[in-house]
XYZ file of C-alpha atoms in Angstrom:
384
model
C 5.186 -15.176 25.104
C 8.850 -14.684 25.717
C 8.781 -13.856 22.043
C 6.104 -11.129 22.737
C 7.804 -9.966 25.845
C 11.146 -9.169 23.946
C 9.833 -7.661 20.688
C 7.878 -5.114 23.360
C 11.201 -4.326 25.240
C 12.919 -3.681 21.947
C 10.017 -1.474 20.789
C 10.311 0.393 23.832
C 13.548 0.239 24.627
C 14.256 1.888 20.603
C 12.006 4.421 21.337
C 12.481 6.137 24.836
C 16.204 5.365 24.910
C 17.491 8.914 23.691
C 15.770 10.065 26.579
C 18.660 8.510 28.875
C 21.467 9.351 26.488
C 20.199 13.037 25.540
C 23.341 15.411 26.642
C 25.665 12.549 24.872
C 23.167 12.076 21.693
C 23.009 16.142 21.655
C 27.009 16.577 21.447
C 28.072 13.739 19.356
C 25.799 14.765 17.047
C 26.015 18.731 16.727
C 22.851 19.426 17.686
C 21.215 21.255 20.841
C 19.547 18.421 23.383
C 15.936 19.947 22.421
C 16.979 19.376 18.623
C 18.636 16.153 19.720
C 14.423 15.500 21.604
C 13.592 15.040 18.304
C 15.097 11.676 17.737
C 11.907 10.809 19.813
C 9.460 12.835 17.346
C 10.045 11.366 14.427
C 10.351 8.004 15.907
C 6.624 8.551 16.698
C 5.441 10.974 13.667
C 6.645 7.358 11.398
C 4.451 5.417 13.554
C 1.215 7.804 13.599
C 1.842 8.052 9.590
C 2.549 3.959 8.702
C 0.360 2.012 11.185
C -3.145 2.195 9.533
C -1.526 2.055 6.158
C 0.448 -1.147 6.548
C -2.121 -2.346 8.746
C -4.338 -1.978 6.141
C -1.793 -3.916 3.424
C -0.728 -6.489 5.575
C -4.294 -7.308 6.567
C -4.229 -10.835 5.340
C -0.500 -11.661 5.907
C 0.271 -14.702 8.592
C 1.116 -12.653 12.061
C 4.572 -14.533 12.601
C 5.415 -13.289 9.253
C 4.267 -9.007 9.967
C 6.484 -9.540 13.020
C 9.668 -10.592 11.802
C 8.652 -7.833 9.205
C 8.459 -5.231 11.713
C 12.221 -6.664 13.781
C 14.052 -6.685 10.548
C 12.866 -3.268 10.520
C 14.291 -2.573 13.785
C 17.769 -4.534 13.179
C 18.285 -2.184 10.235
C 17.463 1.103 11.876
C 19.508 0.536 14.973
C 22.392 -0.848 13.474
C 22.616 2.592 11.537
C 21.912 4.429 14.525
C 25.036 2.734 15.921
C 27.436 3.778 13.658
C 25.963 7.623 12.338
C 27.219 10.804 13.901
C 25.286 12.317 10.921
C 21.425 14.059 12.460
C 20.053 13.544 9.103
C 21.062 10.110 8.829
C 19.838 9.585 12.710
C 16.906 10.879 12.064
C 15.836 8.729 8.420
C 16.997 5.305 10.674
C 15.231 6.697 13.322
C 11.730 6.722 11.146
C 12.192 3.931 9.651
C 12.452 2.329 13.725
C 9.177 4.224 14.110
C 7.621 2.362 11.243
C 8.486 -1.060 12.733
C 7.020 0.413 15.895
C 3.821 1.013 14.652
C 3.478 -3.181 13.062
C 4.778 -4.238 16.211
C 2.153 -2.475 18.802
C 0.089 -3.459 16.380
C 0.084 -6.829 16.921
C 1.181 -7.226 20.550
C -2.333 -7.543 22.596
C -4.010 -8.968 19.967
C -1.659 -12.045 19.415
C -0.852 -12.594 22.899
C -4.369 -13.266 23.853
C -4.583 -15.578 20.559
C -2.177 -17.818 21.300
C -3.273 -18.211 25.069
C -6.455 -20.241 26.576
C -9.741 -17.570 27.734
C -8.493 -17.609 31.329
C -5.347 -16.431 30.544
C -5.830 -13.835 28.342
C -5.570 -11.196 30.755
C -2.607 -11.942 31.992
C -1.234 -12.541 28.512
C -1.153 -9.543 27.609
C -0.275 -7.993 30.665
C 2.966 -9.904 30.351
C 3.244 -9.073 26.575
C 3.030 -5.405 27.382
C 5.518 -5.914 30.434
C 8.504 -5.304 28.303
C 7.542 -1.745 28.085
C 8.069 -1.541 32.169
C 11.446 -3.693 31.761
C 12.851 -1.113 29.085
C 12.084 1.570 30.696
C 13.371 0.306 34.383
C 16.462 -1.297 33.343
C 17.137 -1.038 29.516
C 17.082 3.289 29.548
C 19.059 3.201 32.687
C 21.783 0.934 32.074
C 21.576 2.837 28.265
C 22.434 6.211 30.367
C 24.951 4.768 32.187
C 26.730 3.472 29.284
C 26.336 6.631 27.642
C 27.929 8.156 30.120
C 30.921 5.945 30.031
C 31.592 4.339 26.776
C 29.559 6.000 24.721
C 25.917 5.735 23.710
C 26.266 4.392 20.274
C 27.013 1.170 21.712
C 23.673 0.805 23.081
C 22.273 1.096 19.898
C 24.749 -1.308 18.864
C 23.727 -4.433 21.553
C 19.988 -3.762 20.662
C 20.857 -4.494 17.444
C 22.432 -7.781 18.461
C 19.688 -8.525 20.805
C 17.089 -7.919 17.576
C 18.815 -10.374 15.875
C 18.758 -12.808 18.361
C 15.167 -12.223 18.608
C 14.513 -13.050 14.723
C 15.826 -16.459 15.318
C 13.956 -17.328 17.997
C 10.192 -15.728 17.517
C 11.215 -17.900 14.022
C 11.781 -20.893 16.170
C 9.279 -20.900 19.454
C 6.209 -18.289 18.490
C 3.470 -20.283 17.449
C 1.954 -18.417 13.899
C -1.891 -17.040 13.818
C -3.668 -16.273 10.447
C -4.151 -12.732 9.681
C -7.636 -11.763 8.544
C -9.198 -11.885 5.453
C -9.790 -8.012 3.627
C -13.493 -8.111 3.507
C -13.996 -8.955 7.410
C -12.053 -5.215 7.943
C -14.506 -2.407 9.178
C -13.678 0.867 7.305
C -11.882 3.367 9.084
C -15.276 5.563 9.709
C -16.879 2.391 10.460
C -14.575 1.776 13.374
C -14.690 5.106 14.558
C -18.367 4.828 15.133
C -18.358 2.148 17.717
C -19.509 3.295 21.124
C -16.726 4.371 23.523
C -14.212 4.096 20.855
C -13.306 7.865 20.209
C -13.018 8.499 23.684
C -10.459 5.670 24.202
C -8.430 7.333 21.694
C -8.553 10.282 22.963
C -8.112 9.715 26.954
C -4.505 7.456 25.256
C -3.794 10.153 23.270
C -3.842 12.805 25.776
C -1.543 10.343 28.374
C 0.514 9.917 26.204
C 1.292 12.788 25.604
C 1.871 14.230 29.057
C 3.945 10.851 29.977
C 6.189 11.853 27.120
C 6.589 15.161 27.773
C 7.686 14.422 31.131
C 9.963 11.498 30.280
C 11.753 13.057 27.373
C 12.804 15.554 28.963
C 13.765 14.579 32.214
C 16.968 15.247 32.250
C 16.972 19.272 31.577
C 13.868 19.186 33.899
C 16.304 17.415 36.396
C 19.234 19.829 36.059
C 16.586 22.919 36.487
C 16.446 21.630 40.321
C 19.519 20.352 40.958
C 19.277 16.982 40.259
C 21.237 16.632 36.975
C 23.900 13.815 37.877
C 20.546 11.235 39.320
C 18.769 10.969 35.951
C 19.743 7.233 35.691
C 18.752 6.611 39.387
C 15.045 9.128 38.569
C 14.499 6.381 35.737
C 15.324 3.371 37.733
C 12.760 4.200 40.413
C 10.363 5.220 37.748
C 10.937 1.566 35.999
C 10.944 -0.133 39.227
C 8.205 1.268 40.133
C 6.530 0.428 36.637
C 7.223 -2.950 36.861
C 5.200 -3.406 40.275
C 2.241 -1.608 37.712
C 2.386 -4.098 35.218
C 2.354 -6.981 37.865
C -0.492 -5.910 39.594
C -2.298 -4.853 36.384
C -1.706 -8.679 35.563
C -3.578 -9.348 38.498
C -6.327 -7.242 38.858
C -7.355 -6.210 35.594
C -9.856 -9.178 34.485
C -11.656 -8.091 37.532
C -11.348 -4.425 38.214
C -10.617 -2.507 34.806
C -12.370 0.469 35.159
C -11.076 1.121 38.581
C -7.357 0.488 37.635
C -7.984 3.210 34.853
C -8.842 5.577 37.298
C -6.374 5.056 39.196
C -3.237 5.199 36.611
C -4.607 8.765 35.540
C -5.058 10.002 39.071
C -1.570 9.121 40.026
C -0.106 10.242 37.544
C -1.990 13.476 38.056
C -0.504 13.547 42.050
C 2.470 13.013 40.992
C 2.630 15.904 37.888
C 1.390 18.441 40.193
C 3.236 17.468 43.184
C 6.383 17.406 40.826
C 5.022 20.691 39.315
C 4.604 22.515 43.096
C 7.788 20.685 45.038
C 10.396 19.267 42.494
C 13.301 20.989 44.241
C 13.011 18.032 47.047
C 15.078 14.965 46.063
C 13.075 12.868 48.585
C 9.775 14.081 46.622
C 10.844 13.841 43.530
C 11.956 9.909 44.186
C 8.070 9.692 45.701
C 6.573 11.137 42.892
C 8.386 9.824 40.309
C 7.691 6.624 41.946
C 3.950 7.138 41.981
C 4.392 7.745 38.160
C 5.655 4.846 37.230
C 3.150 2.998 39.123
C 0.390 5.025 37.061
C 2.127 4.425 34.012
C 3.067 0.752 34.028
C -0.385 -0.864 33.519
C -1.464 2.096 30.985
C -0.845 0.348 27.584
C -2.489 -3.214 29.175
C -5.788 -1.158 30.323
C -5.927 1.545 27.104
C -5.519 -1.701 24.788
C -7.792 -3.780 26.919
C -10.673 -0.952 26.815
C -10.194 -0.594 23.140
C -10.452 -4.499 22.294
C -13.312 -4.887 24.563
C -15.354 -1.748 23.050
C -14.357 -3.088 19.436
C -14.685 -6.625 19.883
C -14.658 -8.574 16.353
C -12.822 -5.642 15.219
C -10.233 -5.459 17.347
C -7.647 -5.925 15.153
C -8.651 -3.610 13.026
C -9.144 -1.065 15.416
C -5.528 -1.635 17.154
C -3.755 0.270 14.434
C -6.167 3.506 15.549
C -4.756 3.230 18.923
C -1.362 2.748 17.908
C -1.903 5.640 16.147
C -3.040 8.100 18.641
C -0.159 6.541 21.148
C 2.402 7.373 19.184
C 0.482 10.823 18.093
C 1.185 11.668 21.655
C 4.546 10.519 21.633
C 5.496 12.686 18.550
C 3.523 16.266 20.121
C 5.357 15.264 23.131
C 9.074 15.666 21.938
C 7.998 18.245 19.784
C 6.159 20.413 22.197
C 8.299 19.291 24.830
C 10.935 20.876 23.114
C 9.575 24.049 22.069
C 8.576 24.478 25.521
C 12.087 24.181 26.735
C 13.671 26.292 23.945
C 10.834 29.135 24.501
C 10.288 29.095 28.751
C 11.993 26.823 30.671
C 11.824 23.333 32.038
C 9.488 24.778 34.585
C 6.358 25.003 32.028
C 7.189 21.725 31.194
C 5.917 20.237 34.398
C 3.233 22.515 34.361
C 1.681 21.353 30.961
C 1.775 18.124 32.159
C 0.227 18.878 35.398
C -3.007 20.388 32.847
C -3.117 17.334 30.751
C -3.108 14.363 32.855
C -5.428 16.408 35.214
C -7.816 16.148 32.229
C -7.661 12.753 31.351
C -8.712 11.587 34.925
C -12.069 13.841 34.502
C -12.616 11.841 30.797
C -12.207 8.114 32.558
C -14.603 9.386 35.674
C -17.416 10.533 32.995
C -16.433 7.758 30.469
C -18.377 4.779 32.037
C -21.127 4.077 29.415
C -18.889 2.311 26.731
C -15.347 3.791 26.717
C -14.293 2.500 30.805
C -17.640 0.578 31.826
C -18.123 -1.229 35.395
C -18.923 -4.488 35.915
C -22.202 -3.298 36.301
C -22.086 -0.941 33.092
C -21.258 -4.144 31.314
C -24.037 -6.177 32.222
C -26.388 -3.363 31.622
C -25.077 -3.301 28.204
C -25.294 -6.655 27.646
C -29.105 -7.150 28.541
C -29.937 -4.282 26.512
């Protein structure tokens, strides 16, 4: 598990750290910060484009095997990122991170709950996914700070140590599960058939996309009001307050699902419109940002839980689909992010996220029948 735990901070970590390091990324590398957002676009465009594909290949392969795969991957592309001050080269490491990204969410839930008894399967994965929280509270801040300081390549640098360290020890401790065999794989139209399924995708999809837009570009959103020299301290209390997400998410979500998916989208919808109406108040701005993270934190444990519940057998097949649409959102996100930025302000930024999130909270209230059931929706569906 600590295995799990680790290869899901890296993941993370990989992914949202230009966020903390944008104005330093931006300059070292010649490029304006909204060019510099990018980093975080292709990051996810690799992952939407390679994780049904080698999903699909690497069907049958042992999982130990796929993951050490996927953190080779990730050894390689930071260590490059370390030492480039070339965009072009930043950006070919950086999609070639993505790729890992996609194996590695990939196999997360699914192999957590494998390798842990039925009563704990919950909580596995809730603690697999809670190195997302971790990265994001302490690995993007301290990443900022550093930046600031002594640079931000060296970041990239002790993530590719940590990687390493990683290899040798999922290698050593994390117990190996089969893979399965081709013809037990649902075709992609297949899987998109099963009830609740589409809407799954699309309520992560749409999340995602908001979160990222927000989290991106914090720091120009920041500066608009202000705020421009607390960006490490905004990301603290937003991981802090993440981690508190994750914990009670381990908690509660074997019991109340549905209601915990509620109420990660409405929070984060009080918090984008109460960022979007009163940002230029530090002492809101800490609230909401707190409420935020506490939406956000449990999100990946209660998407991926929905999905494996409404796909059952197929599960792992249908992982790759979310992984997918995740990371869809995460690549729209820099990318509209940043045209948003570049064409009217940080101002419409908040305001876009404000419409989407809003939207995803009316999906999960009318999405009861298959896609965010009850405990009485599910035994409904079960006699019938």
């Amino acid at each position: 598990m600590i295995a799990l735990f680790t290869a899901g901070f890296i993941t993370t970590l990989t992914e949202a750290l230009p966020a903390g390091v944008l104005p330093q990324m931006s300059h070292a590398l010649g490029v304006s910060e909204s060019v510099a957002g990018q980093t975080v676009t292709i990051y996810a465009v690799a992952t939407m484009l390679t994780a049904i594909p080698v999903s699909i290949v690497t069907t049958n392969w042992p999982r130990r095997r796929l993951l050490v795969f996927a953190l080779a991957g990730f050894l390689v592309a930071n260590l490059v990122t370390a030492i480039s001050l070339d965009y072009a080269l930043t950006m070919i490491a950086r999609f070639v991170a993505g790729a890992a990204s996609g194996v590695t969410w990939s196999l997360l839930g699914g192999y957590a709950q494998r390798i842990t008894p039925d009563a704990l399967k919950g909580r596995a994965m809730a603690f697999a996914f809670a190195g997302t929280p971790v990265a994001l509270s302490l690995g993007v801040p301290v990443g900022a700070v550093l930046g600031q300081h002594v640079g931000w390549q060296l970041t990239f640098g002790l993530m590719t140590a940590l990687t390493g360290v990683l290899i040798i020890w999922t290698l050593w401790k994390l117990p190996d599960v089969p893979g399965q065999q081709a013809g037990e794989r649902l075709p992609l139209l297949e899987l998109l058939r099963i009830k609740g399924l589409r809407t799954i995708l699309l309520v992560t999809g749409v999340y995602v996309l908001a979160h990222t837009i927000l989290y991106t570009y914090i720091a120009p959103v920041l500066a608009g009001v202000g705020l421009e020299d607390q960006v490490q301290w905004i990301l603290l209390d937003f991981g802090i307050a993440s981690i508190v997400s994750i914990w009670l998410t381990g908690l509660f979500v074997d019991r109340h699902h549905r209601r915990l998916v509620i109420l990660s989208t409405a929070f984060f919808a009080v918090a984008a419109v109460v960022l979007t109406l009163w940002s230029v108040n530090p002492v809101v701005d800490y609230l909401a940002v707190g409420l935020w993270g506490l939406a956000f934190g449990g999100a990946a444990t209660l998407f991926q839980g929905a999905l494996m519940a409404a796909s059952r057998e197929h599960a792992d097949a249908a992982q790759p689909l979310q992984v997918t649409m995740w990371n869809g959102g995460i690549g729209l996100g820099g990318l509209i992010g940043g045209l948003l930025l570049a064409g009217l302000g940080s101002e419409s930024l908040l305001i876009a996220v404000a419409l989407l999130v809003v939207s995803t909270v009316v999906v999960v209230i009318f999405g009861r029948g298959h896609a965010f059931p009850g405990p009485a929706d599910r035994r409904s569906a079960g006699e019938q």
